PDB file of C-alpha atoms in Angstrom:
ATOM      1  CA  UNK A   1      67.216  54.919  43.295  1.00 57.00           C
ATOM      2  CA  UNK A   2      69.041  57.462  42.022  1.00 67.00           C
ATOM      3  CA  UNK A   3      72.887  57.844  40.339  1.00 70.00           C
ATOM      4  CA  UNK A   4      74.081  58.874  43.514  1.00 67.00           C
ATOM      5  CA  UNK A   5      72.296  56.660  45.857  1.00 70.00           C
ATOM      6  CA  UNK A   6      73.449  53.277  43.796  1.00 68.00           C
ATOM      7  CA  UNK A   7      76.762  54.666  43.605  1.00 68.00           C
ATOM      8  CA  UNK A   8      76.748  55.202  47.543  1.00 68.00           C
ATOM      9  CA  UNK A   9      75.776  51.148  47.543  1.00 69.00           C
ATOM     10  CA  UNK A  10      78.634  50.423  45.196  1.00 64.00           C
ATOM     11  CA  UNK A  11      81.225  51.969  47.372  1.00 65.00           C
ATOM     12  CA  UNK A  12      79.880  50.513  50.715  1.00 65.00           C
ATOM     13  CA  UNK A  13      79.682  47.279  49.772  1.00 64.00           C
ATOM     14  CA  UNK A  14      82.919  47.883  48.316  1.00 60.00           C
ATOM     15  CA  UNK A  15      84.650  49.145  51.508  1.00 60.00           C
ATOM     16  CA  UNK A  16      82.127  46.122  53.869  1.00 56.00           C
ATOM     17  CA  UNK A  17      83.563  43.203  51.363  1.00 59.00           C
ATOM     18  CA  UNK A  18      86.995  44.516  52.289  1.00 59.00           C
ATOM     19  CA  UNK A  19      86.515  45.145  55.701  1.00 58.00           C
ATOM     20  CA  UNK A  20      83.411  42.386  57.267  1.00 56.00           C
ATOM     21  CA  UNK A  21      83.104  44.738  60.522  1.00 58.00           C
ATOM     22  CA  UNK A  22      82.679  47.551  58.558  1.00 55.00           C
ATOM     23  CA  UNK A  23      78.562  46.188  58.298  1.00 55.00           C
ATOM     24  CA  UNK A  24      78.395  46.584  62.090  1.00 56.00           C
ATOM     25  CA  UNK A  25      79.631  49.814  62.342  1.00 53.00           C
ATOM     26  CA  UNK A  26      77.515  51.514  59.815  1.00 55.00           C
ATOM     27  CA  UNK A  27      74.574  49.725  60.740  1.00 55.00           C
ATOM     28  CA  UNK A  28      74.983  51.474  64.633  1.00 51.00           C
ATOM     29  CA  UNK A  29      75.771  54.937  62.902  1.00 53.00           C
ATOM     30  CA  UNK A  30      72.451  54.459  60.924  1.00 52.00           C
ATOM     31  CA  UNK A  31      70.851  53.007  63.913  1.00 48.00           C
ATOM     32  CA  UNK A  32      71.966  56.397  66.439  1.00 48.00           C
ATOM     33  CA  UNK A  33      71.281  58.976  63.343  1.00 52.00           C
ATOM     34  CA  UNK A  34      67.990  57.628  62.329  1.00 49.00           C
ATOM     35  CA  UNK A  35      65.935  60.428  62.055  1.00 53.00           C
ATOM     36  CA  UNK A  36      64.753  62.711  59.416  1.00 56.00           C
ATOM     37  CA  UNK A  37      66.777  66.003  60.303  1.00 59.00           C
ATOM     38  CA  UNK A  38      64.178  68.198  58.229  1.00 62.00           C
ATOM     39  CA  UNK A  39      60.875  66.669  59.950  1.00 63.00           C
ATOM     40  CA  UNK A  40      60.005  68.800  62.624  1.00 64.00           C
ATOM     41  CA  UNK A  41      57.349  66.111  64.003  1.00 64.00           C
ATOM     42  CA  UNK A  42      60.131  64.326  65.216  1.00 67.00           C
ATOM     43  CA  UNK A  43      62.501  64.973  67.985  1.00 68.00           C
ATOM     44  CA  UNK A  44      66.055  63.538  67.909  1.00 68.00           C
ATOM     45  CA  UNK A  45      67.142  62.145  71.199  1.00 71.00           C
ATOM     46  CA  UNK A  46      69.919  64.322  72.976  1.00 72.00           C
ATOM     47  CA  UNK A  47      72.864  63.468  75.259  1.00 73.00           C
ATOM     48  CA  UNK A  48      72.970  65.159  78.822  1.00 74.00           C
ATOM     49  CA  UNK A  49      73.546  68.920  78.767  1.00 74.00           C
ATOM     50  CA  UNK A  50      72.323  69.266  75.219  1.00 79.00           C
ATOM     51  CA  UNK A  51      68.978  69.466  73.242  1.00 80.00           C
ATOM     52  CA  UNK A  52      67.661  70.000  69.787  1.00 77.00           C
ATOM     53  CA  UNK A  53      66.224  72.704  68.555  1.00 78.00           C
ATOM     54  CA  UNK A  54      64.543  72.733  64.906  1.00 76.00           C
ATOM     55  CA  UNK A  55      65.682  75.851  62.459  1.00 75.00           C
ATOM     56  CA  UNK A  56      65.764  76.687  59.011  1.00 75.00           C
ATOM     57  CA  UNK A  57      68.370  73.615  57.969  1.00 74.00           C
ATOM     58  CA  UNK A  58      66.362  71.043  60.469  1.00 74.00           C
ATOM     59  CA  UNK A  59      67.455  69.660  63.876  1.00 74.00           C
ATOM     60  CA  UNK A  60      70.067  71.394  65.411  1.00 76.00           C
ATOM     61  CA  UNK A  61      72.212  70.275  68.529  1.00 78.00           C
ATOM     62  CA  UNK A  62      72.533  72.818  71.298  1.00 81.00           C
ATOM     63  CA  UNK A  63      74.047  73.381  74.570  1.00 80.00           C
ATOM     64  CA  UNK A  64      71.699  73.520  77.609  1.00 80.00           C
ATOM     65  CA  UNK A  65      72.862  76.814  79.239  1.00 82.00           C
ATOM     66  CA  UNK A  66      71.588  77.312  83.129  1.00 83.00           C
ATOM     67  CA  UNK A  67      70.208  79.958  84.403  1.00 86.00           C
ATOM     68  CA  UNK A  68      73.675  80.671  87.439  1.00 88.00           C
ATOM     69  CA  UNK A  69      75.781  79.774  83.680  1.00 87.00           C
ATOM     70  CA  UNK A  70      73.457  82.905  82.156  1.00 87.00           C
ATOM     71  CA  UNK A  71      74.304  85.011  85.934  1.00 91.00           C
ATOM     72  CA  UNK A  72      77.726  84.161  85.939  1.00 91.00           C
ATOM     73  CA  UNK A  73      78.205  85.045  81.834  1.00 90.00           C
ATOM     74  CA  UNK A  74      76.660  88.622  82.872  1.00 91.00           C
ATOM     75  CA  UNK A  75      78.823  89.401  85.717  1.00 93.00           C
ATOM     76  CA  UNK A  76      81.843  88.630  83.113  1.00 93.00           C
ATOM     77  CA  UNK A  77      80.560  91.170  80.885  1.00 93.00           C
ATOM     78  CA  UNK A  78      79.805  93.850  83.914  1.00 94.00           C
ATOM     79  CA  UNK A  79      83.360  93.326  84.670  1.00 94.00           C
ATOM     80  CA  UNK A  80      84.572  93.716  81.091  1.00 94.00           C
ATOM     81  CA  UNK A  81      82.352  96.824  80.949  1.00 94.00           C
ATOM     82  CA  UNK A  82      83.883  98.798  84.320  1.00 94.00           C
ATOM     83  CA  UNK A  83      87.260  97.637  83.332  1.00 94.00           C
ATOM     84  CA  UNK A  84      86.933  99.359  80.157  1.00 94.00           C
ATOM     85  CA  UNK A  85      85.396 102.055  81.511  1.00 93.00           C
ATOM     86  CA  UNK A  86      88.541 102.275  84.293  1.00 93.00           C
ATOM     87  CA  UNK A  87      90.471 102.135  81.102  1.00 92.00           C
ATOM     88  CA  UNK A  88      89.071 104.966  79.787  1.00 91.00           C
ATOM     89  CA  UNK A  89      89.597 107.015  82.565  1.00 91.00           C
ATOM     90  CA  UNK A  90      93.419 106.293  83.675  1.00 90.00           C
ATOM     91  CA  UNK A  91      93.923 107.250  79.886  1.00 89.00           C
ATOM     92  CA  UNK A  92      92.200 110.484  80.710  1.00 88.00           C
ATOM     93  CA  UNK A  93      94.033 110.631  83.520  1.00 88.00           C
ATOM     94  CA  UNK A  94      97.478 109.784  81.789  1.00 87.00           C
ATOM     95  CA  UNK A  95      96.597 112.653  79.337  1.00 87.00           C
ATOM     96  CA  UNK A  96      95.625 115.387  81.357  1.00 86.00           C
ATOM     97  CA  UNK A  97      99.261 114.476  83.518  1.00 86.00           C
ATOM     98  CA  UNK A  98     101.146 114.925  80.355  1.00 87.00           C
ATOM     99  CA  UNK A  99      99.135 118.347  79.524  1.00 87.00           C
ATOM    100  CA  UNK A 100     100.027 119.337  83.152  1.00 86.00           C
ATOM    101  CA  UNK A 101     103.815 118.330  83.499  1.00 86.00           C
ATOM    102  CA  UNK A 102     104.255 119.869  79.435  1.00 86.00           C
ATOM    103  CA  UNK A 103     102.772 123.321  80.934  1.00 85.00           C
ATOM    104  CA  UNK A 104     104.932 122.889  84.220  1.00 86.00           C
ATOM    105  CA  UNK A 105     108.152 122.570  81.686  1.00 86.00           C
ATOM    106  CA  UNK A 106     106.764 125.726  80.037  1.00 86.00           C
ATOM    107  CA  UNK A 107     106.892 127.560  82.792  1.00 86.00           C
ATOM    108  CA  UNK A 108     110.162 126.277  84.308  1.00 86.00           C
ATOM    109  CA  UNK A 109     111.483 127.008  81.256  1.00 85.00           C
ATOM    110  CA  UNK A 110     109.916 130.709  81.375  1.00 85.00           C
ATOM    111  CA  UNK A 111     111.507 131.431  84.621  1.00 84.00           C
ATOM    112  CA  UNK A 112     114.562 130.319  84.016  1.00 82.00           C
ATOM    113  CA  UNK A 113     115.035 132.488  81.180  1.00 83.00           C
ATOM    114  CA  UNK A 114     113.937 135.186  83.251  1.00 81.00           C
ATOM    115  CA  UNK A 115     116.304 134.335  86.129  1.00 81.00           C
ATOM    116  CA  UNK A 116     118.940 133.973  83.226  1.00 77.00           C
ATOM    117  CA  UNK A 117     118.240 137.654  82.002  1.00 77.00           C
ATOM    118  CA  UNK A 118     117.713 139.135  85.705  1.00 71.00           C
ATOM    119  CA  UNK A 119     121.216 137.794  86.182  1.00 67.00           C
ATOM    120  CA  UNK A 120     122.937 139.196  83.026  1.00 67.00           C
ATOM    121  CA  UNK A 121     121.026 142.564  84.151  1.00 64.00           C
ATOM    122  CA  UNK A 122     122.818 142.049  87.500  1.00 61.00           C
ATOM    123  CA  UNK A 123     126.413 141.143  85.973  1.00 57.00           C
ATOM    124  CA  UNK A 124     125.968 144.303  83.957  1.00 57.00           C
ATOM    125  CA  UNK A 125     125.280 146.825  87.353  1.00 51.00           C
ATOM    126  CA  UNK A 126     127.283 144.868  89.703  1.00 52.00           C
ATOM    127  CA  UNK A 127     129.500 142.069  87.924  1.00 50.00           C
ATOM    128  CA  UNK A 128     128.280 139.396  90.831  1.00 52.00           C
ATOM    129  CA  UNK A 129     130.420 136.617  88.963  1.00 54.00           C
ATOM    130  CA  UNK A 130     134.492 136.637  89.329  1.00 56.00           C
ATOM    131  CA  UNK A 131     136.553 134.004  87.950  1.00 54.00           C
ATOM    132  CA  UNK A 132     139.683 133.399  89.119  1.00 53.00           C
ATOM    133  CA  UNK A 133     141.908 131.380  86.754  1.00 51.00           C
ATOM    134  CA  UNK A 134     144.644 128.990  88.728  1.00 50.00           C
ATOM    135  CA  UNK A 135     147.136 126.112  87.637  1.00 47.00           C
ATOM    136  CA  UNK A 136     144.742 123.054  89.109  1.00 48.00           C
ATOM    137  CA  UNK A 137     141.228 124.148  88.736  1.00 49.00           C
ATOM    138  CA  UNK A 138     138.974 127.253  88.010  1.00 50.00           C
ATOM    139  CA  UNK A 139     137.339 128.780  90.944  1.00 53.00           C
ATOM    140  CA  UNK A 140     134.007 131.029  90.882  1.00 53.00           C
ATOM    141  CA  UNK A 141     132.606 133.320  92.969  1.00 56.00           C
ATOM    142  CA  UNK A 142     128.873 133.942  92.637  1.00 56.00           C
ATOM    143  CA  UNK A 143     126.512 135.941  94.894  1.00 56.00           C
ATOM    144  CA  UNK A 144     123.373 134.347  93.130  1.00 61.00           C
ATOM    145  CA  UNK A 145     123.012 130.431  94.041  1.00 60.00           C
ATOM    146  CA  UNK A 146     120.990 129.878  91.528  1.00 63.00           C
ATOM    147  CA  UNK A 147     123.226 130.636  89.044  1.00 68.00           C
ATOM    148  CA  UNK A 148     125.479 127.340  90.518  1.00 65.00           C
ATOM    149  CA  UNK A 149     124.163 124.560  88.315  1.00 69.00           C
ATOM    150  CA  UNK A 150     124.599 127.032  85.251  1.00 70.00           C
ATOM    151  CA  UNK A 151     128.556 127.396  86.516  1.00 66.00           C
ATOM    152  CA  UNK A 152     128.736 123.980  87.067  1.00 68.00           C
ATOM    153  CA  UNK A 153     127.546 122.710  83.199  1.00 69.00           C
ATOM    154  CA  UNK A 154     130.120 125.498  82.029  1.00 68.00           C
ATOM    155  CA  UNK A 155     132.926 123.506  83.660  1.00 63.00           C
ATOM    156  CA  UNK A 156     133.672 124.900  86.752  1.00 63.00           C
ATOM    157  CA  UNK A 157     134.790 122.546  89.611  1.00 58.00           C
ATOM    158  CA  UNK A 158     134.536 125.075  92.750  1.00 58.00           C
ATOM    159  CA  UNK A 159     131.777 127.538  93.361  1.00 57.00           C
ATOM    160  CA  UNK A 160     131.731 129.707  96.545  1.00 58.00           C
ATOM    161  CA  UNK A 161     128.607 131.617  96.892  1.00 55.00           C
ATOM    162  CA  UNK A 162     129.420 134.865  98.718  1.00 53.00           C
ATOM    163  CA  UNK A 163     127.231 137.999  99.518  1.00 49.00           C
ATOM    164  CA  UNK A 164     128.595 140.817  97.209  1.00 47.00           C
ATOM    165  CA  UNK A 165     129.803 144.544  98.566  1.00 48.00           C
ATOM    166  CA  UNK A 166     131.218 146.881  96.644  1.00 43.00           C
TER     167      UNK A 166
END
């Protein structure tokens, strides 16, 4: 015996003068894991749903997997994959929305600098706004209406739209 092995003893009988029961139990622990875990000759016993399979470090314990577990463990991952894949493309989606509503803004923002400097060009040959300064409130008159929400920001309660004549 070696160092370790007569140390091992020590300590058991140690811990079984201590505790009498002790014996029993490690007697049915020795009795269930009697087997030589490196000897691939012999094959461990297994409880239901598992088996032993031998590799590099010995006998190993694995789950029995069935064949509608293996079925059911691929449809997971076809799921995973087409959710991804939807994923992918409402991002794509998302992105080319963004690109679309940014350009939209461009634009808006193009024509309503052109409306602004069609209607300064239109003040300047026909003066189509008049303000009319009273006690209670400001009143405009303006022949464009699309020049209202401009009037409006500005501060001015009443706007009459009106065709111009000279």
């Amino acid at each position: 015996m070696t160092e370790l092995e007569q140390t091992n003893n020590v300590i058991e009988t140690e811990i079984t003068e201590k505790n009498p029961n002790m014996i029993e139990v490690n007697e049915r622990k020795h009795k269930e894991d009697n087997f030589d875990r490196m000897n691939k000759d012999i094959q461990p016993k297994a409880k239901d749903g598992y088996e032993y399979k031998f590799g590099k470090n010995g006998w190993r314990q694995t789950k029995i997997i069935t064949e509608e577990e293996k079925q059911a463990k691929g449809q997971q991952l076809k799921q995973a994959k087409q959710l991804k894949a939807q994923a992918a493309q409402q991002q794509d989606q998302s992105q080319d929305q963004i690109e679309t509503i940014k350009d939209l803004q461009k634009q808006l923002k193009q024509i309503s600098e052109q409306l602004f400097t069609k209607q300064q060009d239109k003040e300047e040959v026909k003066q189509p706004i008049k303000i009319m300064k009273t006690k209670k409130q400001r009143e405009v008159r303006v022949i464009d209406p699309r020049v209202n929400s401009i009037l409006q920001n500005l501060g001015y309660s009443q706007i009459k739209i009106e065709e111009y004549s000279d």
